[in-house]
CSV table of C-alpha atoms in Angstrom, one decimal:
chain,number,residue,atom,x,y,z
A,715,MET,CA,197.9,55.7,161.1
A,716,HIS,CA,197.0,58.4,159.7
A,717,LYS,CA,200.1,61.2,160.1
A,718,ASP,CA,197.7,62.9,162.4
A,719,ASN,CA,196.7,60.5,164.9
A,720,ASN,CA,199.0,59.7,167.6
A,721,MET,CA,198.4,56.4,169.2
A,722,PRO,CA,200.0,54.9,171.5
A,723,ARG,CA,202.6,52.3,170.1
A,724,ARG,CA,201.9,49.3,171.9
A,725,GLN,CA,198.2,49.7,171.4
A,726,ARG,CA,199.2,50.6,167.7
A,727,LYS,CA,200.8,47.3,167.1
A,728,ALA,CA,198.7,45.5,168.9
A,729,TYR,CA,196.4,46.5,166.2
A,730,GLU,CA,198.4,46.0,163.3
A,731,TYR,CA,199.3,42.5,164.4
A,732,HIS,CA,195.1,42.0,165.3
A,733,ALA,CA,194.8,43.0,161.6
A,734,LYS,CA,197.2,40.7,160.3
A,735,THR,CA,195.1,37.3,161.8
A,736,PRO,CA,192.5,35.2,159.4
A,737,GLN,CA,189.6,35.8,162.3
A,738,TYR,CA,189.5,40.3,161.2
A,739,LYS,CA,190.0,39.2,157.9
A,740,ASN,CA,186.6,36.9,157.5
A,741,ASN,CA,185.1,39.1,159.9
A,742,ILE,CA,185.9,42.3,157.2
A,743,ARG,CA,184.9,40.1,154.7
A,744,LYS,CA,181.7,39.3,155.9
A,745,ALA,CA,181.1,43.3,156.3
A,746,GLU,CA,181.9,44.2,152.9
A,747,GLN,CA,179.6,41.2,151.7
A,748,ASN,CA,176.7,42.6,153.8
A,749,ILE,CA,177.0,46.3,152.2
A,750,HIS,CA,177.1,44.3,148.8
A,751,GLU,CA,174.0,42.6,149.3
A,752,ILE,CA,172.4,46.0,150.3
A,753,LEU,CA,173.6,48.2,147.8
A,754,ASP,CA,173.3,45.5,144.9
A,755,ASN,CA,169.4,45.3,145.9
A,756,PRO,CA,167.4,48.2,143.6
A,757,GLU,CA,164.8,48.6,146.7
A,758,TYR,CA,166.9,50.1,148.6
A,759,ASP,CA,168.2,53.9,148.6
A,760,PRO,CA,169.9,54.2,152.1
A,761,VAL,CA,171.7,56.8,153.6
A,762,ILE,CA,174.3,56.2,156.3
A,763,GLU,CA,173.8,58.0,159.8
A,764,TYR,CA,177.3,59.1,160.4
A,765,SER,CA,178.1,60.1,164.2
A,766,GLY,CA,181.9,60.5,163.4
A,767,GLY,CA,182.7,57.4,166.2
A,768,LYS,CA,185.1,54.6,165.1
A,769,ASP,CA,181.9,52.9,164.2
A,770,SER,CA,179.9,54.4,161.7
A,771,ILE,CA,184.1,55.9,160.6
A,772,VAL,CA,184.4,52.2,159.2
A,773,LEU,CA,181.3,51.3,158.1
A,774,THR,CA,180.9,54.9,156.2
A,775,ASP,CA,184.2,53.6,154.6
A,776,MET,CA,183.5,51.1,153.6
A,777,VAL,CA,180.1,51.9,152.4
A,778,MET,CA,182.4,54.8,150.2
A,779,ARG,CA,184.8,52.1,148.6
A,780,GLN,CA,181.8,50.2,147.0
A,781,ASP,CA,179.4,53.4,146.4
A,782,ASN,CA,180.3,57.2,147.0
A,783,THR,CA,176.9,58.5,146.2
A,784,ILE,CA,175.4,56.8,148.5
A,785,PRO,CA,174.6,60.4,151.0
A,786,VAL,CA,175.9,61.0,154.7
A,787,TRP,CA,174.1,62.3,157.4
A,788,ASN,CA,175.9,64.2,160.3
A,789,TYR,CA,173.4,65.2,163.6
A,790,HIS,CA,175.3,68.1,165.1
A,791,PRO,CA,174.1,67.7,168.9
A,792,GLY,CA,173.7,72.1,168.8
A,793,TYR,CA,173.7,75.5,171.0
A,794,ALA,CA,171.7,76.3,174.1
A,795,GLN,CA,171.0,79.7,174.2
A,796,SER,CA,169.9,79.7,178.0
A,797,THR,CA,173.1,78.9,178.9
A,798,LYS,CA,175.1,80.4,175.8
A,799,GLN,CA,177.1,76.7,174.7
A,800,LEU,CA,178.2,75.2,172.2
A,801,PHE,CA,177.7,71.1,172.3
A,802,ARG,CA,179.8,70.2,170.2
A,803,SER,CA,183.1,72.3,169.5
A,804,GLU,CA,184.2,74.0,166.3
A,805,LYS,CA,187.2,71.6,166.3
A,806,THR,CA,186.0,68.4,167.0
A,807,GLN,CA,183.1,69.3,164.1
A,808,ASN,CA,186.2,69.9,162.1
A,809,GLU,CA,188.0,66.9,163.1
A,810,ILE,CA,184.8,65.0,162.0
A,811,LEU,CA,184.6,65.9,158.1
A,812,LYS,CA,188.7,65.3,157.9
A,813,THR,CA,188.2,61.8,159.1
A,814,LEU,CA,185.6,62.0,155.7
A,815,HIS,CA,187.8,63.1,153.8
A,816,THR,CA,190.9,60.9,154.5
A,817,MET,CA,189.0,58.3,153.6
A,818,LYS,CA,190.0,56.0,150.3
A,819,LYS,CA,186.5,57.2,148.3
A,820,VAL,CA,185.8,60.7,149.4
A,821,PRO,CA,181.7,61.1,149.8
A,822,GLU,CA,180.2,62.9,147.2
A,823,SER,CA,176.9,64.1,149.9
A,824,ILE,CA,177.6,65.0,153.0
A,825,TYR,CA,175.0,67.0,155.0
A,826,ILE,CA,175.2,68.6,158.5
A,827,ALA,CA,171.8,68.4,160.3
A,828,ASN,CA,170.9,71.1,163.1
A,829,MET,CA,174.2,72.9,162.0
A,830,PRO,CA,174.3,75.7,165.0
A,831,THR,CA,174.2,79.3,164.6
A,832,MET,CA,174.0,82.7,165.8
A,833,ASP,CA,170.0,83.6,164.7
A,834,LYS,CA,168.4,83.8,167.7
A,835,ASN,CA,165.7,82.1,166.7
A,836,TYR,CA,168.2,78.9,166.0
A,837,ARG,CA,166.7,75.7,168.1
A,838,ILE,CA,168.2,72.6,168.9
A,839,GLY,CA,166.2,69.7,166.5
A,840,ASP,CA,164.6,66.8,167.0
A,841,TYR,CA,167.1,63.6,165.7
A,842,PHE,CA,164.6,61.4,163.9
A,843,LYS,CA,162.6,64.5,162.6
A,844,LEU,CA,165.2,66.1,160.9
A,845,LEU,CA,166.7,62.7,159.6
A,846,PHE,CA,163.7,61.4,157.8
A,847,GLU,CA,162.7,64.9,156.3
A,848,TYR,CA,166.3,64.4,155.3
A,849,MET,CA,165.3,61.1,154.3
A,850,GLU,CA,162.5,62.5,151.9
A,851,LYS,CA,164.0,64.6,150.2
A,852,LYS,CA,167.0,62.6,149.2
A,853,LYS,CA,163.9,59.3,148.6
A,854,CYS,CA,166.2,57.3,151.7
A,855,ASN,CA,164.3,54.2,152.3
A,856,LEU,CA,167.0,52.4,154.4
A,857,GLU,CA,169.0,53.2,157.7
A,858,LEU,CA,172.6,52.5,157.6
A,859,LEU,CA,174.0,52.5,161.0
A,860,GLY,CA,177.3,51.9,162.9
A,861,ILE,CA,175.9,49.2,165.8
A,862,ARG,CA,177.6,46.5,167.3
A,863,GLY,CA,176.1,43.8,169.2
A,864,GLN,CA,179.6,43.4,171.4
A,865,GLU,CA,179.0,47.0,172.3
A,866,SER,CA,176.9,46.1,175.1
A,867,VAL,CA,173.8,43.8,176.3
A,868,THR,CA,171.0,45.3,174.8
A,869,ARG,CA,172.6,46.2,171.1
A,870,LYS,CA,173.8,42.5,171.5
A,871,HIS,CA,170.1,41.4,171.2
A,872,ARG,CA,169.4,44.6,168.9
A,873,VAL,CA,171.2,43.2,166.1
A,874,LYS,CA,170.1,39.4,166.2
A,875,GLN,CA,167.6,40.6,162.9
A,876,ASP,CA,167.6,40.1,159.1
A,877,LEU,CA,170.5,42.1,157.2
A,878,VAL,CA,167.5,44.4,156.6
A,879,HIS,CA,164.8,44.9,159.2
A,880,VAL,CA,161.8,47.1,160.1
A,881,GLU,CA,162.3,48.7,163.9
A,882,GLY,CA,158.8,50.4,163.8
A,883,ASP,CA,158.7,53.0,161.4
A,884,ARG,CA,162.1,52.6,161.0
A,885,VAL,CA,163.7,50.6,157.9
A,886,VAL,CA,167.6,49.9,159.5
A,887,SER,CA,170.5,47.7,158.5
A,888,PHE,CA,173.7,47.5,161.1
A,889,PRO,CA,176.3,45.8,158.3
A,890,ILE,CA,178.9,45.7,160.9
A,891,SER,CA,176.8,44.5,163.8
A,892,HIS,CA,179.3,41.4,163.8
A,893,LEU,CA,183.1,42.9,164.3
A,894,SER,CA,184.9,43.2,167.1
A,895,CYS,CA,186.3,46.0,168.7
A,896,ASP,CA,189.8,45.3,167.9
A,897,ASP,CA,188.4,45.0,164.1
A,898,ILE,CA,186.8,48.3,163.9
A,899,TRP,CA,190.6,49.9,165.1
A,900,ALA,CA,192.6,47.4,162.8
A,901,TYR,CA,190.7,48.6,159.7
A,902,ILE,CA,191.0,52.3,161.1
A,903,LEU,CA,194.9,52.3,161.4
A,904,THR,CA,195.5,49.9,158.5
A,905,ASN,CA,193.4,51.8,156.2
A,906,ASP,CA,195.3,54.9,157.5
A,907,ILE,CA,191.6,56.8,158.3
A,908,TYR,CA,191.9,59.8,160.4
A,909,TYR,CA,189.8,59.4,164.0
A,910,THR,CA,189.0,62.3,166.4
A,911,SER,CA,191.1,63.4,168.7
A,912,HIS,CA,188.8,62.7,171.3
A,913,TYR,CA,189.7,59.1,171.6
A,914,GLU,CA,193.6,60.0,172.0
A,915,LYS,CA,192.0,62.4,174.9
A,916,TYR,CA,190.3,59.6,176.7
A,917,GLY,CA,191.4,56.3,175.3
A,918,PRO,CA,194.1,56.0,177.7
A,919,VAL,CA,191.4,57.3,180.6
A,920,TYR,CA,188.9,54.0,179.3
A,921,GLY,CA,191.2,51.9,177.8
A,922,TRP,CA,190.4,52.0,174.1
A,923,ASP,CA,187.8,49.3,173.6
A,924,LYS,CA,186.1,50.9,175.8
A,925,VAL,CA,186.1,55.0,175.2
A,926,ARG,CA,183.0,56.3,173.0
A,927,PHE,CA,182.5,58.9,170.9
A,928,THR,CA,179.3,60.1,171.2
A,929,SER,CA,178.6,60.0,174.7
A,930,HIS,CA,180.2,63.1,175.6
A,931,PHE,CA,177.3,64.6,173.6
A,932,ASN,CA,174.5,62.7,175.2
A,933,GLU,CA,170.7,64.6,174.4
A,934,ASN,CA,169.8,63.8,177.7
A,935,ASP,CA,172.3,66.1,179.4
A,936,VAL,CA,172.7,68.2,176.6
A,937,TYR,CA,171.1,71.3,178.4
A,938,THR,CA,173.7,71.1,181.4
A,939,GLY,CA,176.1,70.8,178.8
A,940,GLY,CA,176.7,67.6,178.6
A,941,ASN,CA,179.7,65.3,180.0
A,942,TYR,CA,181.9,67.1,177.1
A,943,PHE,CA,181.1,70.1,178.8
A,944,PHE,CA,181.8,69.3,182.2
A,945,ASP,CA,185.3,67.8,181.3
A,946,LYS,CA,186.9,71.7,182.1
A,947,ILE,CA,190.3,70.3,182.5
A,948,MET,CA,190.9,68.6,179.3
A,949,TYR,CA,188.6,71.3,177.6
A,950,SER,CA,188.8,74.5,179.5
A,951,ASN,CA,189.1,76.5,176.2
A,952,GLU,CA,186.0,75.2,174.8
A,953,VAL,CA,183.7,75.9,177.5
A,954,ASN,CA,181.1,78.9,176.4
A,955,GLU,CA,182.0,78.6,172.7
A,956,GLN,CA,179.6,79.6,170.3
A,957,PRO,CA,178.9,79.2,166.5
A,958,LYS,CA,180.2,80.8,164.6
A,959,ARG,CA,178.4,83.0,163.0
A,960,ARG,CA,177.3,81.6,159.1
């Protein structure tokens, strides 16, 4: 476990024990093989959609170990002028970036889309519009996402595709779709990768196997501050936080 994290001892020991099982080792090996197959194919120029959540942490670290020149793209939920609310705190954003710098091989290319500013003309940008613009600029033609089948029934069906497949006008791949939540936490802990403090606040509330990062920055609730905004007891110092001048 990374020195700046503090997962409860019993929970940590359970995941560390899981990391020694044949099932875990086989699952990790399969994920690494999936990534190798993609990176070894000259037809693909991938980009990693990195959210800062536990699944994208594992995907990003695995890819970086094989090729840390693959670009890493992160979307900031933004800042609403109308409610004067930053939808992801500076502290959380810094933690997301800190995670990338604790990986065995640090990404050479990290891009934060929709980064908030105090400019009165700043507006929240559309996720896919910004992503596709970036992919065109970088000449990328494949999205790598840390989606897992265990997360929901919808995702369970979504990942039942070829390793690389087409979804509408997108070409996507879910190389770690077969990993369990236990696999994810075991990988993060045994590789000493930093994870955001968000998990330590909500892990004891929802359970470490259920807590999710991006659900607290849900774009469906963004103009009312999202779930994150309403957790005033835990995050009172971040209500009405505004962007730093850049």
